[in-house]
Coordinates of C-alpha atoms and ligand atoms in Angstrom, one line a residue:
X15 CA 122.2 89.2 72.1
X16 CA 119.4 87.2 70.5
X17 CA 117.5 84.9 72.8
X18 CA 117.8 81.2 72.0
X19 CA 115.1 79.6 69.8
X20 CA 114.2 75.9 69.2
X21 CA 116.4 74.3 66.6
X22 CA 113.5 72.2 65.1
X23 CA 110.6 74.7 65.2
X24 CA 107.0 73.7 64.4
X25 CA 105.4 75.2 61.4
X26 CA 102.1 76.9 62.2
X27 CA 99.8 78.3 59.4
X28 CA 99.0 82.0 59.9
X29 CA 95.3 81.1 59.4
X30 CA 95.5 78.8 62.4
X31 CA 96.6 81.8 64.4
X32 CA 93.8 84.0 63.0
X33 CA 91.3 81.2 63.8
X34 CA 92.6 80.9 67.4
X35 CA 92.0 84.6 67.8
X36 CA 88.7 84.8 66.1
X37 CA 90.2 87.3 63.7
X38 CA 89.4 87.7 60.0
X39 CA 91.4 85.2 57.9
X40 CA 94.2 86.8 55.9
X41 CA 94.0 86.3 52.2
X42 CA 97.4 84.7 51.9
X43 CA 98.4 81.9 54.3
X44 CA 102.0 81.4 55.3
X45 CA 103.8 79.1 57.7
X46 CA 105.3 80.6 60.8
X47 CA 108.2 79.2 62.8
X48 CA 108.6 82.0 65.4
X49 CA 107.2 85.2 66.9
X50 CA 108.8 88.4 68.0
X51 CA 107.7 91.9 69.0
X52 CA 111.0 93.6 68.2
X53 CA 112.0 94.3 64.6
X54 CA 115.6 94.1 65.6
X55 CA 115.2 90.5 66.8
X56 CA 113.2 89.1 63.8
X57 CA 114.3 85.8 62.3
X58 CA 113.2 84.5 59.0
X59 CA 109.8 82.8 59.3
X60 CA 108.6 85.0 62.2
X61 CA 105.3 86.6 62.9
X62 CA 106.1 90.2 63.7
X63 CA 103.8 91.5 66.4
X64 CA 103.6 95.3 65.8
X65 CA 102.5 96.7 69.2
X66 CA 101.4 100.2 70.1
X67 CA 103.9 101.4 72.7
X68 CA 104.6 104.4 74.9
X69 CA 107.2 105.7 72.5
X70 CA 106.3 104.3 69.1
X71 CA 104.0 102.0 67.2
X72 CA 105.8 98.8 66.3
X73 CA 104.2 99.0 62.9
X74 CA 106.6 101.8 62.1
X75 CA 109.3 99.1 62.1
X76 CA 107.3 96.7 60.0
X77 CA 109.4 97.4 56.9
X78 CA 112.5 96.6 58.8
X79 CA 110.9 93.4 60.2
X80 CA 109.9 92.4 56.6
X81 CA 113.5 92.9 55.4
X82 CA 114.7 90.7 58.2
X83 CA 112.4 87.8 57.1
X84 CA 109.2 88.3 58.9
X85 CA 106.4 86.4 57.2
X86 CA 103.3 88.1 58.6
X87 CA 102.1 90.9 60.9
X88 CA 100.0 90.8 64.0
X89 CA 98.8 94.2 64.9
X90 CA 95.8 96.6 65.5
X91 CA 93.9 98.6 62.9
X92 CA 96.2 101.6 63.3
X93 CA 99.2 99.3 62.9
X94 CA 97.7 97.8 59.7
X95 CA 97.1 101.2 58.3
X96 CA 100.7 102.3 59.1
X97 CA 102.2 99.2 57.5
X98 CA 100.1 99.7 54.4
X99 CA 101.2 103.3 54.1
X100 CA 104.8 102.2 54.4
X101 CA 104.2 99.7 51.6
X102 CA 104.8 96.6 53.7
X103 CA 103.6 93.6 51.6
X104 CA 102.9 91.0 54.3
X105 CA 99.7 89.2 55.3
X106 CA 98.2 90.8 58.4
X107 CA 96.1 89.5 61.3
X108 CA 94.3 92.4 62.9
X109 CA 93.0 92.3 66.5
X110 CA 92.0 95.1 68.9
X111 CA 94.7 94.5 71.5
X112 CA 97.7 92.6 70.0
X113 CA 99.6 92.6 73.3
X114 CA 96.7 91.0 75.0
X115 CA 96.7 88.0 72.6
X116 CA 100.5 87.6 72.1
X117 CA 101.1 85.1 74.8
X118 CA 98.3 82.8 73.5
X119 CA 99.8 83.1 70.0
X120 CA 103.4 82.5 71.0
X121 CA 102.3 79.5 73.1
X122 CA 100.6 78.0 70.0
X123 CA 103.5 78.8 67.6
X124 CA 106.1 77.3 70.0
X125 CA 103.9 74.4 71.2
X126 CA 104.1 75.5 74.8
X127 CA 100.3 75.5 75.0
X128 CA 100.8 71.7 75.6
X129 CA 102.7 72.6 78.8
X130 CA 105.8 70.5 78.1
X131 CA 107.7 72.3 81.0
X132 CA 106.6 72.3 84.6
X133 CA 106.6 75.9 85.8
X134 CA 107.3 77.6 89.1
X135 CA 106.6 81.4 89.1
X136 CA 107.8 83.7 91.9
X137 CA 106.4 87.1 92.4
X138 CA 106.8 89.8 95.2
X139 CA 108.7 93.0 95.7
X140 CA 111.8 91.4 97.2
X141 CA 113.2 87.9 97.3
X142 CA 112.3 86.7 93.8
X143 CA 115.8 86.2 92.5
X144 CA 117.1 84.8 95.8
X145 CA 114.2 82.3 96.1
X146 CA 114.6 81.4 92.4
X147 CA 118.3 80.5 92.9
X148 CA 117.5 78.6 96.1
X149 CA 114.9 76.5 94.3
X150 CA 117.1 76.0 91.2
X151 CA 120.0 74.8 93.2
X152 CA 117.7 72.6 95.4
X153 CA 116.2 71.0 92.2
X154 CA 119.8 70.3 91.0
X155 CA 120.6 68.7 94.3
X156 CA 117.5 66.5 93.8
X157 CA 118.9 65.5 90.3
X158 CA 116.3 67.7 88.5
X159 CA 117.8 69.6 85.6
X160 CA 115.7 72.8 85.7
X161 CA 115.8 76.0 83.7
X162 CA 116.0 79.4 85.4
X163 CA 114.6 82.7 84.1
X164 CA 115.1 85.9 86.0
X165 CA 116.7 89.3 86.6
X166 CA 120.3 88.1 86.4
X167 CA 120.2 85.5 83.6
X168 CA 118.5 82.6 81.9
X169 CA 119.9 79.2 82.4
X170 CA 119.2 76.3 80.1
X171 CA 121.4 73.4 81.3
X172 CA 124.9 74.8 81.0
X173 CA 123.9 77.6 78.7
X174 CA 123.6 81.0 80.4
X175 CA 122.2 84.1 78.7
X176 CA 122.2 87.5 80.4
X177 CA 118.8 89.1 81.0
X178 CA 117.5 92.3 79.7
X179 CA 114.4 92.1 81.8
X180 CA 113.3 90.2 84.9
X181 CA 110.5 88.5 83.0
X182 CA 110.9 88.2 79.2
X183 CA 108.3 89.4 76.8
X184 CA 105.8 86.6 75.8
X185 CA 107.4 85.6 72.5
X186 CA 110.8 85.2 74.1
X187 CA 109.4 83.4 77.1
X188 CA 107.6 80.8 75.0
X189 CA 110.6 80.3 72.8
X190 CA 112.8 79.7 75.9
X191 CA 110.3 77.2 77.2
X192 CA 110.3 75.4 73.8
X193 CA 114.1 75.3 73.9
X194 CA 114.0 73.8 77.4
X195 CA 111.5 71.2 76.2
X196 CA 113.6 70.4 73.2
X197 CA 116.7 69.9 75.4
X198 CA 114.8 67.6 77.8
X199 CA 114.5 70.2 80.6
X200 CA 111.1 69.5 82.1
X201 CA 111.0 72.1 84.9
X202 CA 111.6 75.9 84.9
X203 CA 111.8 78.3 87.8
X204 CA 111.2 81.9 86.9
X205 CA 110.7 85.3 88.4
X206 CA 107.4 87.0 87.4
X207 CA 107.5 90.8 87.7
X208 CA 104.4 93.0 88.2
X209 CA 105.3 94.7 84.8
X210 CA 105.1 91.3 83.2
X211 CA 101.7 90.5 84.7
X212 CA 100.3 93.9 83.8
X213 CA 101.7 93.6 80.2
X214 CA 100.5 90.1 79.5
X215 CA 104.1 88.8 79.2
X216 CA 103.3 85.5 80.9
X217 CA 100.0 84.9 79.2
X218 CA 99.8 81.4 77.7
X219 CA 101.9 80.1 80.6
X220 CA 100.2 78.2 83.5
X221 CA 102.3 77.9 86.6
X222 CA 102.2 74.6 88.4
X223 CA 103.2 76.5 91.6
X224 CA 103.1 80.2 92.1
X225 CA 104.9 81.9 95.0
X226 CA 104.3 85.3 96.6
X227 CA 107.2 86.6 98.8
X228 CA 106.1 90.1 100.0
X229 CA 104.9 93.5 98.8
X230 CA 106.3 96.9 99.7
X231 CA 106.8 100.2 97.9
X232 CA 108.4 100.0 94.5
X233 CA 107.6 100.6 90.8
X234 CA 105.1 103.3 91.5
X235 CA 106.3 105.0 88.3
X236 CA 104.6 102.2 86.4
X237 CA 101.7 101.3 88.7
X238 CA 99.1 103.9 89.7
X239 CA 99.5 103.1 93.4
X240 CA 100.0 100.2 95.8
X241 CA 96.5 98.9 95.1
X242 CA 97.3 98.7 91.4
X243 CA 100.7 97.1 92.1
X244 CA 99.0 94.5 94.4
X245 CA 96.3 93.8 91.8
X246 CA 99.0 93.1 89.2
X247 CA 100.7 90.6 91.5
X248 CA 97.4 89.1 92.6
X249 CA 96.5 88.2 89.0
X250 CA 99.1 85.5 89.1
X251 CA 97.0 83.7 91.7
X252 CA 94.0 83.0 89.5
X253 CA 93.2 79.7 87.6
X254 CA 94.1 81.3 84.2
X255 CA 97.7 81.7 85.4
X256 CA 98.4 79.1 88.1
X257 CA 97.3 75.9 89.7
X258 CA 98.3 76.2 93.3
X259 CA 100.2 78.7 95.4
X260 CA 102.5 79.3 98.4
X261 CA 101.9 82.7 99.9
X262 CA 104.1 84.3 102.5
X263 CA 101.8 86.1 105.0
X264 CA 104.5 88.0 106.9
X265 CA 103.0 91.3 105.5
X266 CA 99.3 92.3 105.3
X267 CA 99.4 92.2 101.5
X268 CA 100.2 88.5 101.7
X269 CA 97.4 88.0 104.2
X270 CA 95.0 89.7 101.8
X271 CA 96.3 87.7 98.9
X272 CA 95.8 84.4 100.7
X273 CA 92.2 85.4 101.4
X274 CA 91.4 86.5 97.9
X275 CA 93.4 84.1 95.7
X276 CA 91.2 81.9 93.6
X277 CA 93.6 79.0 93.4
X278 CA 94.4 76.6 96.4
X279 CA 96.9 78.4 98.7
X280 CA 99.2 77.2 101.4
X281 CA 100.4 80.0 103.6
X282 CA 103.8 80.4 105.1
X283 CA 104.7 82.7 108.0
X284 CA 107.6 83.6 110.3
X285 CA 105.7 85.6 112.8
X286 CA 103.0 84.5 115.3
X287 CA 100.9 87.5 114.1
X288 CA 99.5 85.6 111.2
X289 CA 98.7 81.9 111.5
X290 CA 100.0 79.9 108.6
X291 CA 100.1 76.4 107.1
X292 CA 103.9 76.5 107.1
X293 CA 105.6 78.2 110.1
X294 CA 109.2 79.1 110.8
X295 CA 110.5 78.9 114.4
X296 CA 113.9 80.5 114.7
X297 CA 116.6 78.9 116.8
X298 CA 117.7 81.4 119.5
X299 CA 121.2 80.0 119.5
X300 CA 121.9 80.2 115.8
X301 CA 120.5 83.1 113.6
X302 CA 120.7 80.9 110.5
X303 CA 118.8 77.9 111.9
X304 CA 115.1 77.4 112.1
X305 CA 112.5 74.7 112.3
X306 CA 110.0 74.7 109.4
X307 CA 106.7 73.0 110.4
X308 CA 104.2 72.2 107.7
X309 CA 101.0 70.4 107.0
X310 CA 100.7 66.7 107.9
X311 CA 103.1 66.9 110.8
X312 CA 106.1 68.0 108.7
X313 CA 109.0 69.3 110.9
X314 CA 112.2 70.2 109.2
X315 CA 115.3 71.5 111.0
X316 CA 116.9 73.8 108.5
X317 CA 119.8 76.3 108.3
X318 CA 119.8 79.1 105.8
X319 CA 123.1 79.3 103.8
X320 CA 122.6 83.0 103.1
X321 CA 122.7 85.8 105.8
X322 CA 119.7 87.6 107.0
X323 CA 116.4 86.8 108.6
X324 CA 114.7 87.2 105.2
X325 CA 116.8 84.5 103.8
X326 CA 115.4 82.1 106.3
X327 CA 112.0 83.0 104.8
X328 CA 113.3 82.6 101.3
X329 CA 114.7 79.2 102.1
X330 CA 111.4 78.1 103.7
X331 CA 109.5 79.3 100.6
X332 CA 111.8 77.2 98.4
X333 CA 111.2 74.2 100.6
X334 CA 107.4 74.6 100.6
X335 CA 107.5 75.1 96.8
X336 CA 109.4 71.8 96.4
X337 CA 106.7 70.0 98.5
X338 CA 104.0 71.6 96.4
X339 CA 105.8 70.2 93.4
X340 CA 105.4 66.8 94.9
X341 CA 108.9 66.4 96.5
X342 CA 109.0 64.4 99.7
X343 CA 109.3 67.0 102.6
X344 CA 112.4 65.4 104.1
X345 CA 114.1 65.4 100.7
X346 CA 112.9 69.0 100.1
X347 CA 114.4 70.0 103.5
X348 CA 117.8 68.4 102.6
X349 CA 117.8 69.9 99.0
X350 CA 117.3 73.5 100.1
X351 CA 120.4 73.3 102.1
X352 CA 122.4 73.0 98.9
X353 CA 124.8 76.0 98.6
X354 CA 123.4 78.5 96.2
X355 CA 125.4 81.3 94.7
X356 CA 123.1 84.3 94.2
X357 CA 125.0 86.9 92.2
X358 CA 125.0 90.3 93.8
X359 CA 122.7 89.3 96.8
X360 CA 124.6 89.7 100.1
X361 CA 127.7 88.8 98.2
X362 CA 130.8 89.2 100.2
X363 CA 133.8 90.7 98.5
X364 CA 137.3 90.0 99.8
X365 CA 140.9 90.5 98.6
X366 CA 141.4 86.8 98.9
X367 CA 144.7 87.2 100.7
X368 CA 143.4 86.4 104.1
X369 CA 144.2 89.9 105.4
X370 CA 141.9 91.5 107.9
X371 CA 139.8 94.3 106.6
X372 CA 136.2 95.4 107.0
X373 CA 133.5 93.0 105.9
X374 CA 132.4 94.3 102.5
X375 CA 129.2 93.2 101.0
X376 CA 127.4 94.0 97.7
X377 CA 123.6 93.7 97.8
X378 CA 120.8 94.4 95.3
X379 CA 118.6 96.2 97.9
X380 CA 117.0 99.1 96.0
X381 CA 113.7 99.5 97.9
X382 CA 113.2 101.0 101.4
X383 CA 112.1 97.6 102.7
X384 CA 115.1 95.7 101.2
X385 CA 117.6 98.3 102.6
X386 CA 116.1 97.9 106.0
X387 CA 116.2 94.1 105.7
X388 CA 119.8 94.0 104.4
X389 CA 121.1 96.4 107.2
X390 CA 119.2 94.5 109.9
X391 CA 120.9 91.3 108.6
X392 CA 124.3 92.8 108.8
X393 CA 124.0 94.6 112.1
X394 CA 124.4 91.5 114.4
X395 CA 127.8 90.6 112.9
X396 CA 129.1 94.2 113.0
X397 CA 130.8 95.2 116.2
X398 CA 132.1 98.4 114.8
X399 CA 130.5 100.8 112.4
X400 CA 128.1 99.8 109.7
X401 CA 128.4 101.9 106.6
X402 CA 125.9 101.9 103.7
X403 CA 126.6 103.3 100.2
X404 CA 123.3 103.9 98.5
X405 CA 121.6 105.9 95.8
X406 CA 118.3 105.7 93.9
X407 CA 117.7 105.0 90.2
X408 CA 116.6 107.8 87.8
X409 CA 113.4 107.5 85.6
X410 CA 111.9 105.1 88.1
X411 CA 109.6 105.3 91.2
X412 CA 110.5 108.8 92.6
X413 CA 108.5 108.3 95.8
X414 CA 110.7 105.5 97.2
X415 CA 113.9 107.7 97.3
X416 CA 113.0 109.4 100.6
X417 CA 112.1 106.1 102.1
X418 CA 115.4 104.6 101.0
X419 CA 117.2 107.5 102.8
X420 CA 115.2 106.8 105.9
X421 CA 115.9 103.1 105.8
X422 CA 119.6 103.7 105.3
X423 CA 119.8 106.2 108.1
X424 CA 117.9 104.0 110.5
X425 CA 120.1 101.0 109.8
X426 CA 123.6 102.3 109.4
X427 CA 126.1 104.5 111.3
X428 CA 127.3 106.2 108.2
X429 CA 125.4 106.8 105.0
X430 CA 127.2 107.6 101.8
X431 CA 124.7 108.9 99.3
X432 CA 125.8 108.4 95.8
X433 CA 124.5 107.8 92.2
X434 CA 122.8 104.6 91.0
X435 CA 121.8 104.7 87.3
X436 CA 120.6 108.3 87.2
X437 CA 119.5 107.6 83.6
X438 CA 118.1 110.8 82.1
X439 CA 117.5 112.6 85.4
X440 CA 119.7 115.2 87.2
X441 CA 121.8 113.0 89.6
X442 CA 122.0 115.8 92.1
X443 CA 118.3 116.0 92.4
X444 CA 118.0 112.3 93.1
X445 CA 120.7 112.5 95.7
X446 CA 118.8 115.4 97.3
X447 CA 115.7 113.2 97.6
X448 CA 117.6 110.4 99.3
X449 CA 119.5 112.8 101.5
X450 CA 116.2 114.3 102.7
X451 CA 115.2 110.9 104.1
X452 CA 118.5 110.7 105.9
X453 CA 118.2 114.2 107.3
X454 CA 114.7 113.4 108.5
X455 CA 116.1 110.6 110.7
X456 CA 118.9 112.8 111.9
X457 CA 116.5 115.5 112.8
X458 CA 114.6 112.9 114.8
X459 CA 117.7 112.5 117.0
X460 CA 119.4 109.4 115.6
X461 CA 123.2 109.7 115.6
X462 CA 124.1 108.8 112.1
X463 CA 126.7 110.5 109.9
X464 CA 126.1 111.3 106.2
X465 CA 128.2 112.3 103.3
X466 CA 127.2 112.9 99.7
X467 CA 129.6 111.7 97.0
X468 CA 128.0 111.6 93.6
X469 CA 130.7 109.6 91.8
X470 CA 130.0 106.0 92.8
X471 CA 133.6 104.9 92.6
X472 CA 134.8 107.7 94.9
X473 CA 131.8 107.0 97.2
X474 CA 132.8 103.3 97.6
X475 CA 136.4 104.3 98.3
X476 CA 135.4 106.9 100.9
X477 CA 133.2 104.3 102.7
X478 CA 136.0 101.8 102.9
X479 CA 138.5 104.4 104.0
X480 CA 136.1 105.7 106.7
X481 CA 136.1 102.4 108.6
X482 CA 139.4 100.9 107.5
X483 CA 141.0 101.4 110.9
X484 CA 138.3 99.3 112.5
X485 CA 139.3 96.2 110.5
X486 CA 136.8 93.2 110.5
X487 CA 134.7 94.8 113.2
X488 CA 133.3 97.2 110.6
X489 CA 131.0 96.5 107.7
X490 CA 130.6 98.3 104.4
X491 CA 127.4 97.5 102.4
X492 CA 127.2 98.8 98.9
X493 CA 123.6 98.4 97.9
X494 CA 121.4 98.9 94.9
X495 CA 123.3 97.5 91.9
X496 CA 123.9 93.9 93.0
X497 CA 124.9 91.9 89.9
X498 CA 124.6 94.8 87.5
X499 CA 127.7 95.6 85.4
X500 CA 126.9 99.1 84.2
X501 CA 126.0 102.6 85.3
X502 CA 123.4 104.3 83.1
X503 CA 124.2 108.0 82.9
X504 CA 122.1 110.1 80.5
X505 CA 121.1 106.9 78.7
X506 CA 124.6 105.8 78.1
X507 CA 125.7 102.7 80.0
X508 CA 129.3 102.7 81.3
X509 CA 130.9 99.6 82.7
X510 CA 130.6 99.5 86.4
X511 CA 130.5 96.5 88.8
X512 CA 130.2 97.2 92.5
X513 CA 132.1 94.0 93.3
X514 CA 135.1 95.1 91.2
X515 CA 134.9 98.6 92.6
X516 CA 134.9 97.3 96.2
X517 CA 137.9 95.1 95.5
X518 CA 139.7 98.0 93.9
X519 CA 138.8 100.3 96.9
X520 CA 140.0 97.7 99.4
X521 CA 143.3 97.4 97.5
X522 CA 143.8 101.2 97.2
X523 CA 142.9 101.9 100.8
X524 CA 145.2 99.0 102.0
X525 CA 148.1 100.5 100.0
X526 CA 147.5 103.9 101.4
X527 CA 147.4 102.6 104.9
X528 CA 150.6 100.7 104.4
X529 CA 152.4 103.8 103.3
Ligands
UAG18 C1 107.6 100.2 80.9 C2 107.8 99.0 80.1 O1 107.9 97.9 80.6 N1 108.0 99.1 78.7 C3 108.1 98.0 77.8 C4 107.3 98.3 76.6 O2 107.8 99.5 76.0 P1 106.9 100.4 75.2 O3 105.4 100.0 75.2 O4 107.2 101.8 75.6 O5 107.5 100.2 73.7 P2 108.0 101.3 72.6 O6 109.4 101.7 73.0 O7 107.0 102.4 72.5 O8 108.0 100.4 71.3 C5 106.8 100.0 70.7 C6 107.0 98.7 70.1 O9 108.0 98.8 69.0 C7 108.9 97.8 69.0 N2 110.2 98.3 68.4 C8 110.8 99.5 68.9 C9 112.0 99.9 68.3 C10 112.5 99.2 67.2 O10 113.5 99.6 66.6 N3 111.9 98.1 66.8 C11 110.7 97.6 67.4 O11 110.2 96.6 67.0 C12 109.1 97.5 70.5 O12 109.6 96.2 70.7 C13 107.6 97.6 71.0 O13 106.9 96.4 70.9 O14 107.4 97.3 75.6 C14 108.8 97.1 75.2 C15 108.8 96.0 74.2 O15 108.3 94.9 74.6 C16 109.6 96.7 76.4 O16 111.0 96.5 76.0 C17 109.6 97.8 77.5 O17 110.3 97.5 78.6 C18 111.3 98.4 79.0 C19 112.6 98.1 78.3 C20 111.6 98.4 80.5 O18 112.5 99.0 80.9 N4 110.8 97.7 81.3 C21 111.1 97.6 82.7 C22 110.6 98.8 83.5 C23 110.5 96.3 83.2 O19 109.8 95.6 82.5 N5 110.8 95.9 84.4 C24 110.3 94.7 85.0 C25 110.4 94.7 86.5 C26 111.8 94.6 87.1 C27 111.8 94.6 88.6 O20 111.0 93.9 89.2 O21 112.7 95.3 89.1 C28 110.9 93.5 84.3 O22 110.2 92.4 84.2 O23 112.1 93.6 83.9
ATP19 N1 112.2 87.9 101.6 C1 112.8 89.1 101.6 N2 112.2 90.1 102.3 C2 112.8 91.4 102.3 N3 113.9 91.7 101.7 C3 114.5 90.7 100.9 C4 114.0 89.4 100.8 N4 114.8 88.7 100.0 C5 115.7 89.5 99.6 N5 115.6 90.7 100.2 C6 116.4 92.0 100.0 O1 116.0 92.5 98.7 C7 117.1 92.5 97.8 C8 116.7 92.0 96.4 O2 116.5 90.6 96.6 P1 116.2 89.7 95.3 O3 117.0 90.1 94.2 O4 116.1 88.3 95.7 O5 114.7 90.3 95.1 P2 113.9 90.5 93.7 O6 112.5 90.4 94.1 O7 114.4 89.6 92.7 O8 114.3 92.0 93.3 P3 114.0 92.7 91.9 O9 112.6 92.6 91.5 O10 114.4 94.1 92.1 O11 115.0 92.0 90.9 C9 118.2 91.6 98.4 O12 119.4 92.1 98.0 C10 117.9 91.8 99.9 O13 118.5 93.0 100.4

């Protein structure tokens, strides 16, 4: 689906773009009304940015872009030569690193360099989506019509567009912000992935407030190591990209970021280990309740609407972000208590008939740390057995698979190892890597059962059947896919929604038990 564009676009001369970049002026000038880096998404009037990529050079699609109505090309010297060889007759602006200037160009073409929309950017390994939804619903409760851009969807008023990426490419991002500005939406909350920071996707955007949730192992297929992953995240906390920040210092990466960030930082912490400007004091009698104390004597009694200790932190981050945006602390405290629905995050699935059955939950946990946090959150409410259904994605960070198995085995009583978007890899080999983590914990003496059921549908059914007799005392957590609606096998995506599958499993096992 094509991403929304402003209905009354500006007209920017190509020569203005060349001048902005200090590039040689093209012989012919043309007016541009949009920018894209994908030939399949070109609209008449666009500047087509032909980027060198890992699989292809965008210039190889320049002819297709021209047929779709592209007015000009932005590319490197290699791209210009390729376009010429292909007989593409469009004016060209040549720069050394087109990806590196694309954000600045898109901001100029869409007029977002004037910062018409106030921006909150959230980065970190876990908690971006949840915190973004908490903030978005809090802003709505305060009467602020805000946009939302993230892993699940983009929201512009009532319009919702499904997401392809957590953070859009720069041309799409600036177009979305221009659409928001056109529709009178003056604030946008968005997730900023480390890929986006490394790939200049958010260049040209300056965040009024940037948030850091935490850092733990993920995406080491893309980043060279944890230091490189951290450096990508840390680049958000520099004056080119943000004005002020709220940094959670519950892990040592947050502590380091707070020390090294070059924008003003307020820290937030939920453990006494690291002193912070904002602190969370849990209420011993109620796991959801806590007191959030902040600068200038702020003391807010809050209650997280979502389960899990980490959601207290996410709620506190949202409150501190609101205060950083200038909201009165007491209003911020009230607003974050608005009921957010975060698709696929600790989402309870029921048959809706009031019948007793195990608690069944779908969660997006797909890192060792998130699996640990999710199972820790579910343990206190589980008197019977806690079952986790988990797998690891193919063509992504291979190193985390073992840790995911370890986290599952440490937190659950029964681990069902299954497939989760194997993509082009051998699913059995991925399951083996997860299983090795489980077996390591078992070898260490922990009494945890494990079964391997590759087919995810069968795995979910087996998990529900295993604890059905225990009724609501038991919990089944199906983790990894969250809001996703497809399973990628061999590059082909088949419809698959854990929430529907859990419902179907509950029905099937209930019928079987009734026979
Ligand atoms: C690793 C990565 O991020 N790769 C991104 C990168 O791909 P690439 O450099 O390999 O591009 P390529 O396939 O060689 O193509 C070269 C150029 O030709 C263009 N092209 C290609 C084919 C065509 O028909 N027409 C066309 O114009 C492409 O748009 C591209 O500009 O540039 C592409 C175009 O912008 C992105 O679509 C692609 O993201 C891919 C889809 C991706 O899967 N990214 C994931 C890993 C990602 O970004 N994830 C993060 C984090 C999520 C999280 O936190 O969990 C996210 O923000 O979503
Ligand atoms: N603050 C947190 N600390 C640790 N784990 C968390 C935190 N918040 C959420 N989680 C766990 O991580 C999972 C993913 O949460 P969420 O989708 O909010 O993170 P995300 O950063 O958007 O993830 P992704 O980048 O993969 O989209 C949740 O389903 C939950 O299990």
